[in-house]
XYZ file of C-alpha atoms in Angstrom:
544
model
C 14.577 -66.580 -7.892
C 17.262 -64.901 -10.004
C 17.563 -67.974 -12.237
C 13.808 -67.843 -12.844
C 13.976 -64.120 -13.553
C 16.741 -64.862 -16.057
C 14.522 -67.486 -17.720
C 11.546 -65.153 -17.980
C 13.680 -62.137 -18.865
C 15.657 -64.048 -21.491
C 12.583 -65.354 -23.258
C 10.911 -61.972 -22.934
C 14.008 -60.447 -24.522
C 13.615 -62.843 -27.458
C 9.959 -61.815 -27.606
C 10.828 -58.124 -27.597
C 13.526 -58.548 -30.232
C 11.099 -60.427 -32.456
C 8.613 -57.680 -31.611
C 11.117 -55.131 -32.844
C 11.371 -56.990 -36.153
C 7.578 -57.031 -36.247
C 7.452 -53.263 -35.676
C 10.046 -52.627 -38.369
C 7.890 -54.626 -40.789
C 4.746 -52.823 -39.626
C 6.392 -49.414 -39.956
C 7.548 -50.199 -43.473
C 4.178 -51.618 -44.606
C 1.630 -49.706 -42.507
C 3.591 -46.481 -42.069
C 2.071 -43.867 -39.749
C -1.063 -42.876 -41.659
C -4.812 -43.600 -41.502
C -4.553 -47.384 -42.008
C -1.976 -47.640 -39.217
C -4.111 -45.501 -36.893
C -7.174 -47.703 -37.580
C -5.231 -50.882 -36.841
C -3.712 -49.512 -33.638
C -7.185 -48.593 -32.382
C -8.420 -52.095 -33.238
C -5.400 -53.642 -31.519
C -5.578 -51.406 -28.459
C -9.211 -52.136 -27.613
C -8.856 -55.879 -26.828
C -5.474 -55.154 -25.253
C -7.003 -52.640 -22.834
C -9.604 -55.190 -21.718
C -6.930 -57.885 -21.585
C -4.824 -55.765 -19.252
C -7.836 -55.190 -16.992
C -9.436 -58.633 -16.888
C -6.560 -60.949 -17.808
C -2.928 -60.021 -17.227
C -3.789 -57.249 -14.784
C -6.573 -58.082 -12.344
C -6.897 -61.795 -12.994
C -3.201 -62.591 -12.585
C -2.926 -60.425 -9.470
C -5.822 -62.229 -7.790
C -5.390 -65.748 -9.180
C -1.689 -66.465 -8.660
C -1.599 -65.770 -4.867
C -4.876 -67.672 -4.329
C -3.653 -70.646 -6.374
C -0.214 -70.597 -4.703
C -1.821 -70.453 -1.240
C -4.099 -73.400 -2.052
C -1.150 -75.326 -3.502
C 0.969 -74.812 -0.380
C -1.791 -75.470 2.148
C -3.977 -78.143 0.494
C -1.819 -79.684 -2.235
C -1.996 -79.995 -5.993
C -5.430 -81.717 -6.323
C -7.165 -78.897 -4.433
C -5.312 -76.274 -6.484
C -6.331 -78.000 -9.725
C -9.979 -78.093 -8.616
C -9.816 -74.375 -7.859
C -8.272 -73.632 -11.271
C -10.926 -75.734 -13.045
C -13.740 -73.788 -11.421
C -12.145 -70.421 -12.177
C -11.556 -71.455 -15.806
C -15.246 -72.195 -16.334
C -16.244 -68.779 -14.998
C -13.510 -67.010 -16.986
C -14.602 -68.562 -20.282
C -18.265 -67.672 -19.653
C -17.423 -64.031 -18.884
C -15.217 -63.694 -21.952
C -17.845 -65.169 -24.253
C -20.342 -62.621 -22.928
C -17.900 -59.731 -23.486
C -17.113 -61.007 -26.968
C -20.790 -61.180 -27.934
C -21.399 -57.615 -26.720
C -18.306 -56.296 -28.516
C -19.146 -57.938 -31.836
C -22.763 -56.806 -31.733
C -21.959 -53.203 -30.853
C -18.526 -52.705 -32.415
C -19.303 -49.307 -34.027
C -20.565 -47.999 -30.681
C -17.486 -49.334 -28.863
C -15.117 -47.695 -31.363
C -17.113 -44.439 -31.287
C -16.959 -44.424 -27.475
C -13.279 -45.211 -27.104
C -11.932 -43.347 -30.159
C -14.529 -40.622 -30.763
C -12.183 -38.508 -32.872
C -12.321 -41.113 -35.632
C -16.031 -40.392 -36.169
C -15.039 -37.259 -38.087
C -12.995 -39.391 -40.478
C -15.345 -42.020 -42.010
C -12.512 -43.876 -43.727
C -10.510 -44.404 -40.529
C -13.660 -45.109 -38.484
C -15.065 -47.782 -40.817
C -11.699 -49.474 -41.101
C -11.228 -49.413 -37.319
C -14.649 -51.067 -36.874
C -13.861 -53.789 -39.416
C -10.463 -54.515 -37.890
C -11.803 -54.528 -34.314
C -14.288 -57.265 -35.223
C -11.322 -59.378 -36.288
C -9.047 -58.618 -33.328
C -11.500 -58.614 -30.414
C -11.700 -62.435 -30.020
C -8.009 -62.176 -29.101
C -9.235 -61.011 -25.662
C -10.930 -64.349 -24.902
C -7.947 -66.329 -26.169
C -5.331 -64.365 -24.242
C -7.459 -64.538 -21.070
C -7.348 -68.315 -21.262
C -3.626 -68.160 -21.975
C -3.186 -65.995 -18.859
C -4.955 -68.627 -16.751
C -2.597 -71.335 -17.976
C 0.383 -69.025 -17.459
C -0.671 -68.305 -13.867
C -0.964 -72.023 -13.126
C 2.448 -72.734 -14.625
C 4.119 -69.810 -12.848
C 2.739 -70.882 -9.473
C 4.268 -74.308 -10.129
C 7.641 -72.729 -10.982
C 7.334 -73.252 -14.732
C 7.980 -69.979 -16.558
C 9.394 -70.813 -19.989
C 6.376 -71.360 -22.231
C 4.344 -68.555 -20.630
C 7.228 -66.106 -21.102
C 7.757 -67.206 -24.687
C 4.122 -67.240 -25.774
C 4.160 -63.642 -26.941
C 6.847 -64.548 -29.479
C 4.042 -66.220 -31.410
C 2.210 -62.885 -31.709
C 5.237 -61.329 -33.366
C 5.825 -64.271 -35.704
C 2.150 -64.347 -36.688
C 2.025 -60.620 -37.450
C 5.220 -60.745 -39.501
C 3.855 -63.702 -41.486
C 0.478 -62.122 -42.254
C 2.020 -58.734 -43.095
C 4.350 -60.514 -45.513
C 1.190 -61.825 -47.197
C -0.472 -58.393 -47.367
C -1.245 -58.640 -51.124
C -3.613 -61.514 -50.329
C -5.657 -59.424 -47.842
C -8.009 -56.509 -48.376
C -5.451 -54.136 -46.848
C -2.314 -54.142 -44.704
C -4.547 -53.396 -41.719
C -6.602 -56.535 -42.372
C -3.418 -58.604 -42.665
C -2.203 -57.347 -39.289
C -5.617 -57.899 -37.650
C -5.789 -61.526 -38.793
C -2.248 -61.988 -37.523
C -3.410 -60.954 -34.041
C -6.273 -63.462 -34.057
C -4.127 -66.336 -35.317
C -1.542 -65.541 -32.628
C -4.177 -65.829 -29.881
C -5.023 -69.369 -30.969
C -1.339 -70.331 -31.132
C -0.611 -68.918 -27.653
C -3.417 -70.922 -26.055
C -2.201 -74.109 -27.740
C 1.396 -73.540 -26.571
C 0.759 -72.683 -22.926
C -2.254 -74.974 -22.544
C -0.269 -77.818 -24.061
C 2.585 -77.248 -21.605
C 0.164 -77.262 -18.671
C -1.551 -80.434 -19.903
C 1.741 -82.227 -20.525
C 2.932 -81.632 -16.957
C -0.276 -82.458 -15.142
C -1.660 -78.951 -14.657
C -4.284 -78.978 -17.416
C -7.809 -77.758 -16.706
C -11.103 -79.647 -16.747
C -14.127 -77.356 -16.766
C -16.238 -77.740 -13.635
C -19.183 -75.859 -12.211
C -17.866 -73.000 -10.042
C -18.451 -73.338 -6.298
C -18.143 -70.681 -3.634
C -15.595 -72.579 -1.533
C -12.823 -71.011 0.554
C -10.201 -70.619 -2.244
C -12.819 -69.167 -4.595
C -13.975 -66.674 -1.950
C -10.363 -65.605 -1.410
C -9.926 -65.188 -5.154
C -13.139 -63.178 -5.612
C -12.309 -60.982 -2.626
C -9.026 -60.064 -4.287
C -10.408 -59.892 -7.824
C -12.847 -57.011 -7.326
C -10.302 -54.462 -6.099
C -7.766 -55.770 -8.632
C -10.191 -55.065 -11.497
C -10.727 -51.549 -10.179
C -6.979 -51.033 -9.838
C -6.156 -52.408 -13.270
C -9.076 -50.427 -14.651
C -7.603 -47.264 -13.162
C -4.324 -47.829 -14.967
C -6.084 -48.723 -18.213
C -8.378 -45.715 -17.854
C -5.347 -43.525 -18.376
C -4.349 -45.559 -21.439
C -7.923 -45.385 -22.730
C -7.566 -41.622 -22.384
C -4.532 -41.808 -24.673
C -6.609 -43.491 -27.368
C -9.571 -41.128 -26.927
C -7.519 -37.928 -26.891
C -5.084 -39.011 -29.614
C -8.040 -39.743 -31.907
C -8.668 -35.951 -31.953
C -5.053 -35.177 -32.830
C -3.705 -35.097 -36.404
C -3.241 -38.351 -38.297
C -0.058 -40.075 -37.194
C -0.336 -39.182 -33.504
C -1.628 -42.638 -32.554
C 1.175 -44.197 -34.559
C 3.828 -42.017 -32.859
C 2.473 -43.086 -29.481
C 2.518 -46.732 -30.544
C 6.098 -46.856 -31.853
C 7.482 -44.847 -28.927
C 5.650 -47.055 -26.465
C 7.001 -50.188 -28.180
C 10.586 -49.087 -27.485
C 9.639 -48.008 -23.971
C 8.028 -51.388 -23.360
C 11.256 -53.295 -24.113
C 12.815 -52.871 -20.642
C 9.379 -52.932 -19.001
C 8.736 -56.357 -20.482
C 12.219 -57.823 -20.265
C 12.965 -56.547 -16.757
C 9.865 -55.253 -14.977
C 7.399 -57.943 -15.970
C 10.027 -60.695 -15.618
C 10.874 -59.618 -12.067
C 7.215 -59.157 -11.141
C 6.158 -62.473 -12.680
C 8.697 -64.398 -10.611
C 8.458 -62.225 -7.500
C 4.699 -62.622 -6.935
C 4.587 -66.442 -6.568
C 7.955 -66.359 -4.749
C 6.657 -63.938 -2.097
C 3.281 -65.706 -1.950
C 4.951 -69.036 -1.118
C 7.270 -67.504 1.463
C 4.486 -65.590 3.196
C 2.260 -68.701 3.204
C 4.826 -70.412 5.460
C 5.539 -67.302 7.549
C 8.916 -66.383 6.022
C 8.458 -62.599 5.988
C 12.203 -61.916 6.069
C 12.739 -64.117 3.033
C 9.901 -62.359 1.201
C 11.404 -58.931 1.948
C 14.849 -60.096 0.829
C 13.380 -61.407 -2.434
C 11.726 -58.037 -3.072
C 14.930 -56.106 -2.333
C 16.926 -58.290 -4.721
C 14.247 -57.846 -7.380
C 14.308 -54.044 -7.070
C 18.097 -53.853 -7.278
C 18.276 -56.167 -10.277
C 15.477 -54.245 -12.053
C 17.268 -50.924 -11.566
C 20.615 -52.331 -12.711
C 19.132 -53.413 -16.048
C 16.725 -50.492 -16.548
C 18.919 -47.451 -15.974
C 20.964 -47.748 -19.206
C 17.737 -48.027 -21.207
C 16.264 -44.958 -19.510
C 19.492 -43.027 -20.048
C 19.536 -43.872 -23.769
C 15.867 -42.970 -24.282
C 16.411 -39.584 -22.605
C 19.735 -38.766 -24.279
C 19.326 -40.046 -27.876
C 15.596 -40.699 -28.578
C 15.626 -39.275 -32.129
C 18.625 -41.393 -33.107
C 16.931 -44.519 -31.730
C 13.736 -43.978 -33.728
C 15.567 -43.060 -36.954
C 17.882 -46.052 -36.752
C 15.124 -48.516 -35.961
C 12.142 -47.379 -38.026
C 12.974 -44.671 -40.597
C 12.551 -46.666 -43.790
C 9.768 -47.492 -46.237
C 6.550 -45.682 -45.404
C 7.992 -44.417 -42.086
C 9.691 -41.069 -42.739
C 12.320 -39.077 -40.809
C 9.541 -36.704 -39.750
C 7.599 -39.641 -38.314
C 10.770 -40.744 -36.493
C 11.248 -37.257 -35.031
C 7.673 -37.175 -33.672
C 8.060 -40.669 -32.226
C 11.459 -39.748 -30.738
C 10.031 -36.798 -28.813
C 7.270 -39.075 -27.566
C 9.820 -41.706 -26.506
C 11.770 -39.136 -24.480
C 8.590 -38.225 -22.595
C 7.748 -41.882 -21.949
C 11.288 -42.628 -20.777
C 10.997 -40.156 -17.895
C 8.624 -42.665 -16.312
C 10.501 -45.813 -17.319
C 11.963 -46.502 -13.874
C 8.602 -46.435 -12.037
C 7.017 -48.423 -14.873
C 9.595 -51.177 -14.377
C 9.413 -51.118 -10.571
C 5.620 -51.058 -10.232
C 5.242 -54.848 -10.261
C 7.973 -55.213 -7.642
C 6.133 -52.738 -5.407
C 2.670 -54.245 -5.886
C 3.883 -57.825 -5.326
C 4.043 -57.495 -1.480
C 0.388 -56.405 -1.407
C -0.858 -59.045 -3.849
C 1.164 -61.781 -2.123
C -0.682 -60.944 1.114
C -4.037 -61.095 -0.680
C -4.372 -57.313 -0.473
C -5.487 -56.045 -3.868
C -7.415 -53.124 -2.394
C -4.462 -50.988 -1.304
C -2.793 -50.825 -4.747
C -6.184 -49.691 -6.094
C -5.968 -46.488 -4.084
C -2.565 -45.678 -5.531
C -3.534 -46.641 -9.080
C -6.767 -44.638 -9.125
C -5.227 -41.479 -7.687
C -2.334 -41.719 -10.137
C -4.786 -42.291 -13.006
C -6.804 -39.186 -12.088
C -3.691 -36.997 -12.084
C -2.546 -38.651 -15.305
C -5.804 -37.968 -17.166
C -6.025 -34.393 -15.906
C -2.494 -33.731 -17.156
C -3.291 -35.290 -20.537
C -6.168 -32.867 -21.040
C -3.962 -29.915 -20.063
C -0.933 -30.972 -22.147
C -2.614 -32.295 -25.314
C -2.996 -28.788 -26.743
C 0.552 -27.469 -26.479
C 2.423 -30.797 -26.736
C 0.084 -33.115 -28.732
C 0.957 -36.802 -28.242
C 4.168 -35.870 -26.379
C 1.983 -34.367 -23.654
C 0.060 -37.641 -23.368
C 3.299 -39.571 -22.885
C 4.618 -37.052 -20.355
C 1.406 -37.261 -18.324
C 1.696 -41.054 -18.326
C 5.214 -40.794 -16.872
C 4.100 -38.410 -14.129
C 1.263 -40.786 -13.245
C 3.711 -43.701 -12.975
C 5.900 -41.813 -10.496
C 2.869 -40.883 -8.380
C 1.711 -44.513 -8.394
C 5.122 -45.812 -7.296
C 5.552 -43.232 -4.529
C 2.089 -43.951 -3.144
C 2.778 -47.706 -3.109
C 6.036 -47.147 -1.230
C 4.275 -44.883 1.286
C 1.382 -47.293 1.857
C 3.727 -50.268 2.236
C 5.736 -48.394 4.861
C 2.562 -47.427 6.709
C 1.514 -51.093 6.832
C 4.938 -52.143 8.069
C 6.311 -54.269 5.243
C 8.212 -51.787 3.096
C 11.742 -52.706 2.042
C 14.098 -50.888 4.395
C 16.324 -48.126 3.154
C 19.292 -50.012 4.583
C 18.546 -52.912 2.226
C 18.462 -50.938 -1.020
C 19.174 -47.247 -0.334
C 22.927 -47.200 -0.895
C 22.729 -49.404 -3.971
C 19.957 -47.304 -5.524
C 21.860 -44.047 -5.002
C 25.034 -45.429 -6.596
C 23.135 -46.861 -9.563
C 21.350 -43.531 -10.079
C 24.665 -41.656 -10.175
C 26.055 -44.082 -12.753
C 22.853 -43.770 -14.831
C 23.029 -39.963 -14.967
C 26.694 -40.017 -15.965
C 25.896 -42.626 -18.616
C 23.143 -40.442 -20.151
C 25.574 -37.509 -20.462
C 28.194 -39.776 -22.047
C 25.674 -41.114 -24.585
C 24.576 -37.631 -25.606
C 28.089 -36.372 -26.305
C 29.125 -39.720 -27.770
C 26.303 -39.460 -30.314
C 27.400 -35.935 -31.270
C 30.975 -37.099 -31.750
C 29.992 -40.096 -33.850
C 27.704 -37.968 -36.020
C 30.698 -35.830 -36.924
C 33.050 -38.798 -37.328
C 30.631 -40.693 -39.579
C 29.367 -37.697 -41.540
C 30.781 -39.083 -44.795
C 28.612 -42.232 -44.607
C 25.770 -42.207 -47.120
C 23.919 -45.307 -45.931
C 23.257 -46.804 -42.479
C 24.877 -43.912 -40.600
C 22.225 -43.839 -37.869
C 22.208 -47.622 -37.579
C 26.011 -47.700 -37.259
C 26.029 -44.898 -34.700
C 23.414 -46.617 -32.556
C 25.200 -49.971 -32.819
C 28.506 -48.502 -31.640
C 26.818 -46.706 -28.740
C 25.002 -49.871 -27.647
C 28.123 -52.055 -27.666
C 30.668 -49.592 -26.280
C 28.170 -47.926 -23.960
C 27.052 -51.272 -22.526
C 30.632 -52.235 -21.688
C 31.317 -48.859 -20.086
C 28.073 -48.926 -18.087
C 28.610 -52.320 -16.505
C 32.298 -51.545 -15.866
C 31.211 -48.371 -14.060
C 28.629 -50.291 -12.013
C 31.272 -52.860 -11.049
C 33.639 -50.069 -9.987
C 30.991 -48.229 -7.951
C 29.197 -51.166 -6.307
C 32.228 -53.395 -5.963
C 32.680 -57.072 -6.572
C 30.911 -57.922 -3.323
C 27.508 -56.930 -4.676
C 27.900 -59.075 -7.778
C 29.313 -61.902 -5.647
C 26.106 -61.781 -3.605
C 24.067 -62.279 -6.745
C 26.236 -65.205 -7.799
C 25.939 -66.841 -4.387
C 22.167 -66.565 -4.551
C 22.172 -68.174 -7.997
C 24.376 -71.001 -6.686
C 22.139 -71.429 -3.649
C 19.093 -71.726 -5.896
C 20.900 -74.267 -8.050
C 21.392 -76.456 -4.960
C 17.714 -76.294 -3.919
C 15.496 -79.363 -4.542
C 13.253 -79.161 -7.604
C 10.050 -77.186 -6.953
C 7.810 -80.138 -7.773
C 9.489 -82.477 -5.287
C 7.464 -81.419 -2.252
C 4.260 -81.509 -4.272
C 4.928 -85.116 -5.281
C 5.483 -86.077 -1.640
C 2.393 -84.235 -0.411
C 0.143 -85.607 -3.170
C 0.172 -89.431 -3.119
C -2.249 -89.556 -6.060
C 0.376 -88.101 -8.406
C 2.035 -90.501 -10.827
C 5.756 -89.972 -10.332
C 6.440 -90.793 -13.960
C 4.040 -88.158 -15.243
C 5.659 -85.351 -13.239
C 9.372 -84.918 -14.020
C 11.800 -84.357 -11.179
C 13.438 -81.395 -12.843
C 12.606 -78.588 -15.206
C 13.126 -79.702 -18.815
C 14.472 -77.293 -21.428
C 11.942 -74.690 -22.602
C 9.817 -75.759 -25.528
C 9.050 -72.659 -27.562
């Protein structure tokens, strides 16, 4: 499992780094003014629906159902199930797309009502949304292919697909003079990326025998299991996205630049969430689903415990940095071109508020995986909806005194409530990870993380004084030194506190996984109709 997490996390890291380059380009070209706000509204709308119907609810319901069918009935039955689901998914997305394109002004007015008082931003947001909204249908199809590949232990192309979004946006922004505005260039980059992502992941699935053939949906046993899980998953994902919708709605009433500050702060906050949290969750869900399908509850619990420990190990230094030196991070990364030091300061305060919830954000997928792997998508809904209600209420209270920082702070509080409720409900149902399995490790990592945050804060002050004579790239140099030296100190401290035994355990698990037979081997034995030459015996290098 750890090798697969490394594959997903490594490619996601490449995606996030290319995303950082994309954001630097966007900050320099779009800045943090009206055009940027209009684009971020247009980009957020399909992304909200994507998170509800595609990567959120659909993945949570589809992957366990597909994995269960694959383990119990073999690859042909799983492919039939995927074909039927694909037909229904495409039909639903085409319907949503038609509604959105016909009523785009109403959709924008509903979800970003504050823009109605600014005709320039509103009209531009409408125009850009009409370009970006088809991205929802494309990324939904990409999510289907990714779920199929993940359930068959192929993670590379799905993890690397988002790199194409970053490359596409950078390319179109570089060609801004040929578009009506920088916002139009970015919007077309989103649409082109959706097409490229489907071709990459769909091509990988087709090449390895997992491609889809559209068939009329039937209400058979796998489909009933999927639909039973899908309904609550949509409600749960909708609860989470409701809070993010509230960000867009409320921020549209705040001064120009607030949406942009939220966006850039969230982009930095999303780096560890994507590289660590989503990577662990992506691998953990099919891993636990397979183990539970054959009755290996102890193995499933051990996989979850390892995932939580690994996620915390990699997340704590990021959280410490975002709390201790948020202004320095935003100045060093984005303060150039149209993005001013004042913009960086506003985004830095927002980042600090987001970072208070970074740990629960990263761990949420590890804590929902045990429910989803058991086909229980209803229980996480209860936690998500209650957390969303508290989140939205806090946003309304905090928007006045704290502006967009209050929105980010409310989001962090909601994440902690969601995580605590999931832990409580898992314990009540009898499958929570025991304190003996992770308690001591978590406490030691937390102590190291707090000490690391203090060290970063005073280290930044010292470097500011030491490098005060630098005229150019002072912030960039300061941040670079802190990242390199701080990273070495952090992992040395973790090694000293946890001991070599903990790391040796990770290495043994990696070695054990390396000695396991290829994932496809049992499927080839169980499915006599498979052509052994069309299904390779081992995972080839990623093709990105």
